[in-house]
mmCIF file of N, CA and C in Angstrom:
data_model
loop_
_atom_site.group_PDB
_atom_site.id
_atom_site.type_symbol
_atom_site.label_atom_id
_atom_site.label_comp_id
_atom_site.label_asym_id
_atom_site.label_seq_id
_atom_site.Cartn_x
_atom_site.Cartn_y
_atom_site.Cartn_z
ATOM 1 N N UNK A 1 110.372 93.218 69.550
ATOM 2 C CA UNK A 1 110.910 94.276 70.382
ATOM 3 C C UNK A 1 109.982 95.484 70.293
ATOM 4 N N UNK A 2 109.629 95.838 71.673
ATOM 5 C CA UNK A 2 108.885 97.112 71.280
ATOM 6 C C UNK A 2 109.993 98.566 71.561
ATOM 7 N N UNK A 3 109.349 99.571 70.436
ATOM 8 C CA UNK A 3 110.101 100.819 70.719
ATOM 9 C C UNK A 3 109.402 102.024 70.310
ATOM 10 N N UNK A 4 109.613 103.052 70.542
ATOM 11 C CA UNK A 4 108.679 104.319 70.322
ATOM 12 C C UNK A 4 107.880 104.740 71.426
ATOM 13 N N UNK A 5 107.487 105.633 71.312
ATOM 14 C CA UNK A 5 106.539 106.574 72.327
ATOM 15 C C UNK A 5 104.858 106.795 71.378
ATOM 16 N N UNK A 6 104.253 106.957 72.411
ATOM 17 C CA UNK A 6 102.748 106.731 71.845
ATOM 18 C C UNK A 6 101.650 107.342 72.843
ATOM 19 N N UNK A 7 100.718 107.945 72.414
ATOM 20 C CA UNK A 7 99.775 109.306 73.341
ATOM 21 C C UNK A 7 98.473 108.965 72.737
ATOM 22 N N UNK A 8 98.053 107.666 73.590
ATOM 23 C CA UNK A 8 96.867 107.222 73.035
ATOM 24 C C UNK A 8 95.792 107.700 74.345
ATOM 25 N N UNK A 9 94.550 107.645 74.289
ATOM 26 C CA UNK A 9 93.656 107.934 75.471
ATOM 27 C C UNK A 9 92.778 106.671 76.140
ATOM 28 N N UNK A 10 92.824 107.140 77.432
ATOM 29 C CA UNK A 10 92.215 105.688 77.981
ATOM 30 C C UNK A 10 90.803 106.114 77.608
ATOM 31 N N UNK A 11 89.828 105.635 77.433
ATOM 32 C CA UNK A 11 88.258 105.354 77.476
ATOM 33 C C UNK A 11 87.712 105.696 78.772
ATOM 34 N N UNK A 12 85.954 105.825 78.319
ATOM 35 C CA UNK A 12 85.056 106.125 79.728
ATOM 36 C C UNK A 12 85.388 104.728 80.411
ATOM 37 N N UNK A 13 85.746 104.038 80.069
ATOM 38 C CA UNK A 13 85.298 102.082 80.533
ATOM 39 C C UNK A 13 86.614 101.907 80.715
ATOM 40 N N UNK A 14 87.735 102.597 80.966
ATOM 41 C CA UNK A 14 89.342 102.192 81.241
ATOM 42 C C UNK A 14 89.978 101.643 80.771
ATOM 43 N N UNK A 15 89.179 101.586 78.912
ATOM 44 C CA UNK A 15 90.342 100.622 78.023
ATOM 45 C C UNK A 15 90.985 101.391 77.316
ATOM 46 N N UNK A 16 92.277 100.911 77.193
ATOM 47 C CA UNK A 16 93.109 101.679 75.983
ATOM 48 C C UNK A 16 93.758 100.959 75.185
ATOM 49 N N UNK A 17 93.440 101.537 73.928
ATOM 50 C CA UNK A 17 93.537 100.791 72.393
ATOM 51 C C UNK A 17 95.307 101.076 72.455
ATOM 52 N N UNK A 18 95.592 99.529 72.741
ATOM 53 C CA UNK A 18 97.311 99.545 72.336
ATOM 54 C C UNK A 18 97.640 99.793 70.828
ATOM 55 N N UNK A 19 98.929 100.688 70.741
ATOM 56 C CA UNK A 19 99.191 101.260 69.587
ATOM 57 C C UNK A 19 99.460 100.198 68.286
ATOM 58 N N UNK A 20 98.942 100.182 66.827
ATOM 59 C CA UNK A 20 98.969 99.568 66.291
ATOM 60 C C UNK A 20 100.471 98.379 66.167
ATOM 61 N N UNK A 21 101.327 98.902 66.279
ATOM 62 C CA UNK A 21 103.037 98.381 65.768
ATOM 63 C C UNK A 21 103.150 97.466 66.972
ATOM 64 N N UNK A 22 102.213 97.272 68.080
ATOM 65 C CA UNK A 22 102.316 96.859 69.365
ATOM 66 C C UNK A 22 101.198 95.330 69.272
ATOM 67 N N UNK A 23 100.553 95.475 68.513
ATOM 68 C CA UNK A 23 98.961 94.436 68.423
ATOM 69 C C UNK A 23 99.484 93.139 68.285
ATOM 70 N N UNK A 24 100.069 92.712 67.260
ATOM 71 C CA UNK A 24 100.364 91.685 66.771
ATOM 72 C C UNK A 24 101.175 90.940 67.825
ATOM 73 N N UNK A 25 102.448 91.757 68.288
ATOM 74 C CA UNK A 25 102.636 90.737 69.493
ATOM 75 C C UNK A 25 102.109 90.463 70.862
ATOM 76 N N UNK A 26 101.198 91.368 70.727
ATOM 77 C CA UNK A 26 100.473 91.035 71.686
ATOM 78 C C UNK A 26 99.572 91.023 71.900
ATOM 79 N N UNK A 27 98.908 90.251 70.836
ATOM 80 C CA UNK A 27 97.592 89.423 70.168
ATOM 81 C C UNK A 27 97.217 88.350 70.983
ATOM 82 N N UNK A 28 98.001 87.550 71.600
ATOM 83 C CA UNK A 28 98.021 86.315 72.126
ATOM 84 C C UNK A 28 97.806 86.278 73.712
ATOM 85 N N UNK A 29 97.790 87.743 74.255
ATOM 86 C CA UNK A 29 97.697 87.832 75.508
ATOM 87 C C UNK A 29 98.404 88.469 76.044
ATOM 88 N N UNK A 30 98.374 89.181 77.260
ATOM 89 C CA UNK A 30 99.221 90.164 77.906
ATOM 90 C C UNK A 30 98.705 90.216 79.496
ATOM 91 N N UNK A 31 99.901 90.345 79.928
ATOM 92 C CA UNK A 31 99.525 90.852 81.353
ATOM 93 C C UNK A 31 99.843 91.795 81.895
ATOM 94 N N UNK A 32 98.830 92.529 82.525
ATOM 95 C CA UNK A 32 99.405 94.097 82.853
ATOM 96 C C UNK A 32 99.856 94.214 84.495
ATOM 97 N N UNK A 33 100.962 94.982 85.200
ATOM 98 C CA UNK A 33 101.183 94.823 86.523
ATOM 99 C C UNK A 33 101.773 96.046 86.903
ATOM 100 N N UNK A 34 101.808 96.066 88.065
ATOM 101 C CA UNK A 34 102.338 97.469 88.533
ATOM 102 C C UNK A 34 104.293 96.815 88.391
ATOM 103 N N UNK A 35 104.560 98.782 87.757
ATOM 104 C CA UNK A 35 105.785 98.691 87.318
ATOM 105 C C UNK A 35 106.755 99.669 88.415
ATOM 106 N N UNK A 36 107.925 99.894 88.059
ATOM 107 C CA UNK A 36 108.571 100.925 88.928
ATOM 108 C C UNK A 36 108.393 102.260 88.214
ATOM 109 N N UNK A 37 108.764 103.386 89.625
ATOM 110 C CA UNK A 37 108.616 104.512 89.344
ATOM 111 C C UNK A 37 106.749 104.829 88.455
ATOM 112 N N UNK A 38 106.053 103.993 89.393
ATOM 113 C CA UNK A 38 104.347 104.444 88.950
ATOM 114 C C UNK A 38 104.059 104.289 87.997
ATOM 115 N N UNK A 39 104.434 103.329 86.669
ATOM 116 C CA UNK A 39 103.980 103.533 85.686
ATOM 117 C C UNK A 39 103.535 101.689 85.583
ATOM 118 N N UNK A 40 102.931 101.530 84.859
ATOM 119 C CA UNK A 40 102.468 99.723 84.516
ATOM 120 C C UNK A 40 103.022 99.093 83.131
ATOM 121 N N UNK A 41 103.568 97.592 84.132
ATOM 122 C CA UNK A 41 104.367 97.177 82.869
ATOM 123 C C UNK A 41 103.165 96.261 82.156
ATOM 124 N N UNK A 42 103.534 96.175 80.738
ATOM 125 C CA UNK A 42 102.137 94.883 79.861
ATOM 126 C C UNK A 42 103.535 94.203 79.187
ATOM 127 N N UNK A 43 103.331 92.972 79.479
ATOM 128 C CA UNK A 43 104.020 92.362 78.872
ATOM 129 C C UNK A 43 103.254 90.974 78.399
ATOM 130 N N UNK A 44 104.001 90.720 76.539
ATOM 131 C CA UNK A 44 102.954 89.621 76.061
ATOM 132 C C UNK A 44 103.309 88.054 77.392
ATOM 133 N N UNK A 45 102.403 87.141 76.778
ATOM 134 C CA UNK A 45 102.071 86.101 77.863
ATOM 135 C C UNK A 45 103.352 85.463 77.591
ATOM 136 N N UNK A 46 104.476 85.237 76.746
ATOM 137 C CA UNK A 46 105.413 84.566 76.695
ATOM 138 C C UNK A 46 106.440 84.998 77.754
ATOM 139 N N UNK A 47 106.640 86.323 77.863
ATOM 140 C CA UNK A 47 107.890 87.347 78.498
ATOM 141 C C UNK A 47 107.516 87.330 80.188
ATOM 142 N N UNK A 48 106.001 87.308 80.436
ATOM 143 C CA UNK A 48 105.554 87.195 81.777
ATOM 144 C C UNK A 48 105.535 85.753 82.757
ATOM 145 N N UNK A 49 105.742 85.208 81.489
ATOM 146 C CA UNK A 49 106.206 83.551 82.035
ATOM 147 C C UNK A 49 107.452 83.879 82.155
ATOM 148 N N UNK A 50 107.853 83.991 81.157
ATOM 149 C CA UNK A 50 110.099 83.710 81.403
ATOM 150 C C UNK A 50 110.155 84.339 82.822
ATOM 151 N N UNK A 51 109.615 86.019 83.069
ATOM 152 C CA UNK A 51 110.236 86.761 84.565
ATOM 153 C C UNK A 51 109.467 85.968 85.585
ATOM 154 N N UNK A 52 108.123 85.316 85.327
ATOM 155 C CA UNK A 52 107.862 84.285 86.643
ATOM 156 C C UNK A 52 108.630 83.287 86.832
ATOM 157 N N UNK A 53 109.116 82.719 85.935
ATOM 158 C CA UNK A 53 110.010 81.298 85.922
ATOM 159 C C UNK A 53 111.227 81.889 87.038
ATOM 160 N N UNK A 54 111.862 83.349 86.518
ATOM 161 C CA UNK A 54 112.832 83.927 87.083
ATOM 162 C C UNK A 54 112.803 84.074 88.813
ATOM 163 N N UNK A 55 111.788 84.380 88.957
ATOM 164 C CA UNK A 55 110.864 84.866 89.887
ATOM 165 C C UNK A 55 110.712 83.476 91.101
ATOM 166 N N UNK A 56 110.414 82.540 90.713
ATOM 167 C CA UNK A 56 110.071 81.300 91.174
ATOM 168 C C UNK A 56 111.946 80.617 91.787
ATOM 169 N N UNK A 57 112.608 81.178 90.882
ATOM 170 C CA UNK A 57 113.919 80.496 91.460
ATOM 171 C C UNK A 57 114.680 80.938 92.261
ATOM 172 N N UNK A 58 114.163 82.388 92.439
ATOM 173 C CA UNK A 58 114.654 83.037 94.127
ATOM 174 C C UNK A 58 114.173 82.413 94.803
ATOM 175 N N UNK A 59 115.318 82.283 95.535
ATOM 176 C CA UNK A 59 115.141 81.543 97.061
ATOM 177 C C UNK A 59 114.236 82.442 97.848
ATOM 178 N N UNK A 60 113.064 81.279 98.371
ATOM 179 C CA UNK A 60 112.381 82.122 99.455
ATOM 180 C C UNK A 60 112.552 82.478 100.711
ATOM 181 N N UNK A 61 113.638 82.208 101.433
ATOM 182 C CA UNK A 61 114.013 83.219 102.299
ATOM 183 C C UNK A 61 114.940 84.702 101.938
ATOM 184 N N UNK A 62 114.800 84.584 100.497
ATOM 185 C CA UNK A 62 114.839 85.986 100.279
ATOM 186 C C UNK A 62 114.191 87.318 100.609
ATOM 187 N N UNK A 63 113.864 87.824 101.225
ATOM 188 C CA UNK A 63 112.899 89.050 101.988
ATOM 189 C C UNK A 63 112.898 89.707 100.675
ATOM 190 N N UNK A 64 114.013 90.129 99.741
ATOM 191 C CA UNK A 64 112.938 91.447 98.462
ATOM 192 C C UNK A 64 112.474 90.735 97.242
ATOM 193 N N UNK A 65 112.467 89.380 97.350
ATOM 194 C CA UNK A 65 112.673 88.905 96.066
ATOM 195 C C UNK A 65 110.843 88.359 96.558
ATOM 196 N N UNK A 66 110.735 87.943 97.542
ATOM 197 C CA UNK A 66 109.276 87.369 98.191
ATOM 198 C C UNK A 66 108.634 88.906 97.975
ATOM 199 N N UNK A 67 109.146 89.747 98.448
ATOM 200 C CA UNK A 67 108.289 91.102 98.833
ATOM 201 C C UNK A 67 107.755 91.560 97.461
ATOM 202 N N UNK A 68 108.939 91.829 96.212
ATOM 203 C CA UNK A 68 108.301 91.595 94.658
ATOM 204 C C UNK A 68 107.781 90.956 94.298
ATOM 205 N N UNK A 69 107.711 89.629 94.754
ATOM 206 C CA UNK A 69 107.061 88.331 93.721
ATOM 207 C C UNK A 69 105.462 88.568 94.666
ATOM 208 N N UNK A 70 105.548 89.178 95.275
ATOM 209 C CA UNK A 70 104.204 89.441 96.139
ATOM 210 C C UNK A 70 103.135 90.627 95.497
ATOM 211 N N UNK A 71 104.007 91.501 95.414
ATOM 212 C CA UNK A 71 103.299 93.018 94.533
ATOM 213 C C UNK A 71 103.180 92.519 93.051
ATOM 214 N N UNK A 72 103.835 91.820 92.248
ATOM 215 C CA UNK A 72 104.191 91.780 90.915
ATOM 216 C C UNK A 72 103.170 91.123 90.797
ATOM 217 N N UNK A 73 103.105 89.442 91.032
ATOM 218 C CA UNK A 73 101.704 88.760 91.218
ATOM 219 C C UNK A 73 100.533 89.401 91.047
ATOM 220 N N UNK A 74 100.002 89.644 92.704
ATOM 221 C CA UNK A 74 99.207 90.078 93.056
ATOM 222 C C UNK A 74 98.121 90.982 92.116
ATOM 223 N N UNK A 75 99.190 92.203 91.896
ATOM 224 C CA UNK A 75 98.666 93.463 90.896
ATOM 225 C C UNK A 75 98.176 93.109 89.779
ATOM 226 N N UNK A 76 99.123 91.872 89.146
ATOM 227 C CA UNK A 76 98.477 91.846 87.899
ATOM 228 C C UNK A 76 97.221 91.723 87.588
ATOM 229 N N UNK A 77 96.923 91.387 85.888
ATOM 230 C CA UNK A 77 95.456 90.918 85.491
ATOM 231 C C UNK A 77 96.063 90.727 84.109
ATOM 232 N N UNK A 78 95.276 89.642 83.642
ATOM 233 C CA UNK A 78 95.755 88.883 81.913
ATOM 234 C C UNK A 78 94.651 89.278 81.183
ATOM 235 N N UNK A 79 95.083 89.078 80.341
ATOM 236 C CA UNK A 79 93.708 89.896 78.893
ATOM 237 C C UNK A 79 94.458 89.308 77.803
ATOM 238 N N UNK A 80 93.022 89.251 76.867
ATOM 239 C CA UNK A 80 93.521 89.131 75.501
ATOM 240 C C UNK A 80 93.287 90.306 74.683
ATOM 241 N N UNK A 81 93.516 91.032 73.970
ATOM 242 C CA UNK A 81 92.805 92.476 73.747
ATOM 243 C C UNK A 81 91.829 92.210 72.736
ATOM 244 N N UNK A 82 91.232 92.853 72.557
ATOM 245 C CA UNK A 82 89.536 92.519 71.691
ATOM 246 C C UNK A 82 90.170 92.719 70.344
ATOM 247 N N UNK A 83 89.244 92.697 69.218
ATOM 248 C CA UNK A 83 89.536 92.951 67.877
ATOM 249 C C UNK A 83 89.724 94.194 67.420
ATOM 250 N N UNK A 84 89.459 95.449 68.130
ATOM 251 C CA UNK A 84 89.780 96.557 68.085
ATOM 252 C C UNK A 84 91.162 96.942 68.659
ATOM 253 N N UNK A 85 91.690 95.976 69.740
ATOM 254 C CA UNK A 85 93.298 96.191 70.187
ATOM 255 C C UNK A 85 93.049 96.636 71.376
ATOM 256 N N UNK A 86 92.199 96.881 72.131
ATOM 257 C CA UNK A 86 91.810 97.393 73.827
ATOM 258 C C UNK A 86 92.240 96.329 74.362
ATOM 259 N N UNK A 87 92.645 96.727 75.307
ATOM 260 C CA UNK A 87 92.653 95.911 76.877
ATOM 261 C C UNK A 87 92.236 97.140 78.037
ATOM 262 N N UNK A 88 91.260 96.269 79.181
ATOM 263 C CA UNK A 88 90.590 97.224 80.070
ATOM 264 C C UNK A 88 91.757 96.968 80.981
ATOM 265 N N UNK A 89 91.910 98.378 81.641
ATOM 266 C CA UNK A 89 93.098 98.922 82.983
ATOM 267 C C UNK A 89 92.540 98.573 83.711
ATOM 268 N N UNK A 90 92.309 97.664 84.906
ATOM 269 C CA UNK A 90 91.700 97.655 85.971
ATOM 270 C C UNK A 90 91.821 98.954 86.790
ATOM 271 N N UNK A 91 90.961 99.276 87.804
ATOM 272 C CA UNK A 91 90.682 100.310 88.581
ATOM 273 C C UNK A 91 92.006 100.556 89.081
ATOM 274 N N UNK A 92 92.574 99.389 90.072
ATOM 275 C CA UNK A 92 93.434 99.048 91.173
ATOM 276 C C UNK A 92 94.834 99.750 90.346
ATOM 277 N N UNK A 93 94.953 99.369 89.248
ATOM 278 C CA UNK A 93 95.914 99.671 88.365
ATOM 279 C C UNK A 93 96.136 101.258 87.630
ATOM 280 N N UNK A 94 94.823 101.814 87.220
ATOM 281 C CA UNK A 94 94.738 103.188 86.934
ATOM 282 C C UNK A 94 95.313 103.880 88.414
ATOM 283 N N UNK A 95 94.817 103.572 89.484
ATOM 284 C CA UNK A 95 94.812 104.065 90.479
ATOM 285 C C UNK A 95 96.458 103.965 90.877
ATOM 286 N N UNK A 96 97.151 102.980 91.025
ATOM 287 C CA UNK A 96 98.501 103.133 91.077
ATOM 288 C C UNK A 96 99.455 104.304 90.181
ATOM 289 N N UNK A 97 98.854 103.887 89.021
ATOM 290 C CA UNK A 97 99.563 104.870 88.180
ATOM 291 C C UNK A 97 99.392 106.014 87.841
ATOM 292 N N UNK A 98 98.336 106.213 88.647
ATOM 293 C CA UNK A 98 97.815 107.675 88.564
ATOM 294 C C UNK A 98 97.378 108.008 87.233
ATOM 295 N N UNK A 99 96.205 107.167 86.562
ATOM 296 C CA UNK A 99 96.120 107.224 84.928
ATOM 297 C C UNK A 99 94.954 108.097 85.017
ATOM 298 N N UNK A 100 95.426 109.181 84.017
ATOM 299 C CA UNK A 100 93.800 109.480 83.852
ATOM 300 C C UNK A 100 93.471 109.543 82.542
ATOM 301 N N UNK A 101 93.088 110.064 81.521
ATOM 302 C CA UNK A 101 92.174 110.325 80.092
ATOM 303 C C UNK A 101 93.678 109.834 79.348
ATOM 304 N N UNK A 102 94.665 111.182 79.678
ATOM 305 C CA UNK A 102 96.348 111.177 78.905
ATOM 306 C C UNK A 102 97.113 110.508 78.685
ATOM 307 N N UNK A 103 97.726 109.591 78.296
ATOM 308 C CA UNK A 103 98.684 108.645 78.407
ATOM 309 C C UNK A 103 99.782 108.397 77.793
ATOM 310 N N UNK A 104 100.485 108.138 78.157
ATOM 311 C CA UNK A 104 101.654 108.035 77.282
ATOM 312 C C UNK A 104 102.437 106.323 77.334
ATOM 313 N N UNK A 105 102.314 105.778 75.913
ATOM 314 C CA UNK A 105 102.370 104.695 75.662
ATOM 315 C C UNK A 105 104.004 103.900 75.185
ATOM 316 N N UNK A 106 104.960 103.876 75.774
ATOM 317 C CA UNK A 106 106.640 103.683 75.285
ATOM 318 C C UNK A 106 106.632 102.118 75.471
ATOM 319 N N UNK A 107 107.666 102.211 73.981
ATOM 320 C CA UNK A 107 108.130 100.922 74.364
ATOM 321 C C UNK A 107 109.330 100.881 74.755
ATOM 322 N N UNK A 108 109.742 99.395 75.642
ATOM 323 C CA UNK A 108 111.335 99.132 76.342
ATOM 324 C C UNK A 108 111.445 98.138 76.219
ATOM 325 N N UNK A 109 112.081 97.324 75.049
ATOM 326 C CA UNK A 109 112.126 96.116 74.710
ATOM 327 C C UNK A 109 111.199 95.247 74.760
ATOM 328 N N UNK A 110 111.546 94.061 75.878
ATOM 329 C CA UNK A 110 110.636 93.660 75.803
ATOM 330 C C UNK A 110 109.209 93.618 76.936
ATOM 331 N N UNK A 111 109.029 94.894 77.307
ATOM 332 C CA UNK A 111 107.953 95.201 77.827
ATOM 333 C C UNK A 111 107.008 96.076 77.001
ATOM 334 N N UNK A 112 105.938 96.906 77.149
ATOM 335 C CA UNK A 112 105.002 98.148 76.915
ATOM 336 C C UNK A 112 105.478 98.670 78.401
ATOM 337 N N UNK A 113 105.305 100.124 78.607
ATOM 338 C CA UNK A 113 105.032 100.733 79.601
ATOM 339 C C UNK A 113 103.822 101.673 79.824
ATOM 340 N N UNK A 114 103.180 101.808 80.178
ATOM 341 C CA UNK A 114 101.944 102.851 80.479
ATOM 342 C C UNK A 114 102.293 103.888 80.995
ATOM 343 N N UNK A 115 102.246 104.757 81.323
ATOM 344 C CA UNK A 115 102.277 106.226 82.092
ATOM 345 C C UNK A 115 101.095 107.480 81.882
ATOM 346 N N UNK A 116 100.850 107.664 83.044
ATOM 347 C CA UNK A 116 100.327 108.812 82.895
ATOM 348 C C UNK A 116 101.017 110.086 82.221
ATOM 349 N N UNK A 117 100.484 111.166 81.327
ATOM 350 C CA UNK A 117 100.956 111.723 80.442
ATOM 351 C C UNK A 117 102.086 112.337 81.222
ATOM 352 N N UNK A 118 101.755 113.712 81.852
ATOM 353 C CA UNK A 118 102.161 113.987 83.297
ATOM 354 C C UNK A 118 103.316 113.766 84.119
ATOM 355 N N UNK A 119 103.069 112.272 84.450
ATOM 356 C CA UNK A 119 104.121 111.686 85.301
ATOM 357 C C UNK A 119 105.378 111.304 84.372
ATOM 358 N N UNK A 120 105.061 110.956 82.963
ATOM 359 C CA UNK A 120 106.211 110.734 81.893
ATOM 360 C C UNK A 120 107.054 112.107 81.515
ATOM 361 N N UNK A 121 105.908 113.055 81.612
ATOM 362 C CA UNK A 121 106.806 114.093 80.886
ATOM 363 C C UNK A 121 108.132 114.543 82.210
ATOM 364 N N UNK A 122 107.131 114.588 83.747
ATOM 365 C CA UNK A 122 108.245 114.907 84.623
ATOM 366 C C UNK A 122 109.066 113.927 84.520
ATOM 367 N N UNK A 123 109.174 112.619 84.626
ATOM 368 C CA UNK A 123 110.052 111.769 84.705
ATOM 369 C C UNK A 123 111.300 111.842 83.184
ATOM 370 N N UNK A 124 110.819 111.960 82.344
ATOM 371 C CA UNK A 124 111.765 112.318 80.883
ATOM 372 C C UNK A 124 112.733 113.966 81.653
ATOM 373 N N UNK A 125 112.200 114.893 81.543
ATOM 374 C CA UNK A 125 113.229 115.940 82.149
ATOM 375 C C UNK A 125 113.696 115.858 83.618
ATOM 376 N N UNK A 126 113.392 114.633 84.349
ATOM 377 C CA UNK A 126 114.677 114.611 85.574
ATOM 378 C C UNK A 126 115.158 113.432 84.999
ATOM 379 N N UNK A 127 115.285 112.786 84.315
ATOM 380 C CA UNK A 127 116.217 111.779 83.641
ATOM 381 C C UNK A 127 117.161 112.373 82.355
ATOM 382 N N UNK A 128 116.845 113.116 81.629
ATOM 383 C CA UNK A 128 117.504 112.912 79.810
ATOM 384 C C UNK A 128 118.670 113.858 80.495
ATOM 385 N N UNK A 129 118.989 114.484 81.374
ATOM 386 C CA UNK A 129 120.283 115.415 81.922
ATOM 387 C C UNK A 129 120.946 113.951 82.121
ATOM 388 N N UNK A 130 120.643 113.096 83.282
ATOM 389 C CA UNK A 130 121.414 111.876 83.646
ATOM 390 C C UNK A 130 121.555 111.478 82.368
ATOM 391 N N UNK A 131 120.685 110.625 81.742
ATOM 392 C CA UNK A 131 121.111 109.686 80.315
ATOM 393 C C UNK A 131 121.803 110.119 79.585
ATOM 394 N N UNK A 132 121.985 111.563 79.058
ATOM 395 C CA UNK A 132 122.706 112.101 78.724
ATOM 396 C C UNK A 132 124.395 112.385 79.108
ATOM 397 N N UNK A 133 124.567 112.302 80.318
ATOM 398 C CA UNK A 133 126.109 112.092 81.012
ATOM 399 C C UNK A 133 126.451 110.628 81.575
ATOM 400 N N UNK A 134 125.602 110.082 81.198
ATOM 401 C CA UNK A 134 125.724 108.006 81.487
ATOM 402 C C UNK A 134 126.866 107.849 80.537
ATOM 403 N N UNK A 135 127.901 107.744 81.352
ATOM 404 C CA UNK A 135 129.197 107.357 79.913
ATOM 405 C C UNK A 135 129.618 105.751 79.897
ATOM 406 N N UNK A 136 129.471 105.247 81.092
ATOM 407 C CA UNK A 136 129.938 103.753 81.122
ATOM 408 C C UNK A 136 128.900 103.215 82.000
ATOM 409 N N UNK A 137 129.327 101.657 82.389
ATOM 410 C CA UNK A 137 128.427 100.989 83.485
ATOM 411 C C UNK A 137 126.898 100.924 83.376
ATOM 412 N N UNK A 138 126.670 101.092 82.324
ATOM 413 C CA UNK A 138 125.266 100.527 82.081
ATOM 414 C C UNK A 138 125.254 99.097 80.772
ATOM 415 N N UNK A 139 125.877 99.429 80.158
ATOM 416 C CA UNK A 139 126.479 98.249 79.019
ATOM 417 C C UNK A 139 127.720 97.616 79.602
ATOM 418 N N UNK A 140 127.795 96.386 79.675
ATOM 419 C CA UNK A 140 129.020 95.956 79.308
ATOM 420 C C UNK A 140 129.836 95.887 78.506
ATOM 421 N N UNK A 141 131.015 97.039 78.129
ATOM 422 C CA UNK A 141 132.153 96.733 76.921
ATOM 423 C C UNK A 141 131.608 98.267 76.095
ATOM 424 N N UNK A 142 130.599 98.787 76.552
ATOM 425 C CA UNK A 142 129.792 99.747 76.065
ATOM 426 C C UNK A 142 129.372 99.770 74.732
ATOM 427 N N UNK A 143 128.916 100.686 73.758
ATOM 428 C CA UNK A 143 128.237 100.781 72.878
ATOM 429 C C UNK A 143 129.629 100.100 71.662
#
């Protein structure tokens, strides 16, 4: 499970050294893809199979489920990260997420998320008012 927040910097060459507590599981491979709300999901090679498997059993005359499995695909790129713990951002991908030098590195179970520093910090203060008054309907049976 990943968890925590992390403010690592991307490189001249667009790699960024995933945070240590993060390496090990995802030693074996990862794939990085465009996520919601602009930020990129990495998820190890086991977790990116299960949501393709998921992915594959929508019916294809589904119009949003084709229209995701189209962007999700597509965007990605697989890596193994080097012995230092880098994996390179592709261009296509910085460029979605609007990444530049700053970053901000969270975990959400079982994904990584990327964000530009920036776009996290606005996105944390128009959210923690909501999360903060979320009383039901996000858990079942609640906490």
């Amino acid at each position: 499970m990943f968890l925590g927040t992390h403010t690592p910097r991307l490189d001249d060459k667009g790699r960024l050294i995933l945070p240590a507590k993060f390496r090990d599981e995802l030693a074996g491979g990862v794939v990085i893809t465009k996520g919601q709300e602009r930020c990129l999901y990495v998820f190890p090679m086991p977790e990116f199979q299960r949501i393709a498997g998921q992915l594959r059993e929508a019916p294809v005359t589904n119009k949003a489920a084709r229209a995701y499995g189209r962007v999700f695909f597509a965007s990605a790129h697989d890596e193994i990260p080097d012995k230092q713990g880098r994996v390179t951002i592709p261009a296509h991908l910085r460029g979605y997420a609007g990444l530049d030098r700053e970053l901000v590195v969270i975990g959400a179970s079982t994904r990584v998320e990327i964000w530009d520093k920036q776009s996290w910090e606005d996105y944390l203060a128009a959210s923690e008012d909501e999360f903060a008054d979320i009383e039901e309907g996000v858990l079942p049976g609640g906490l």
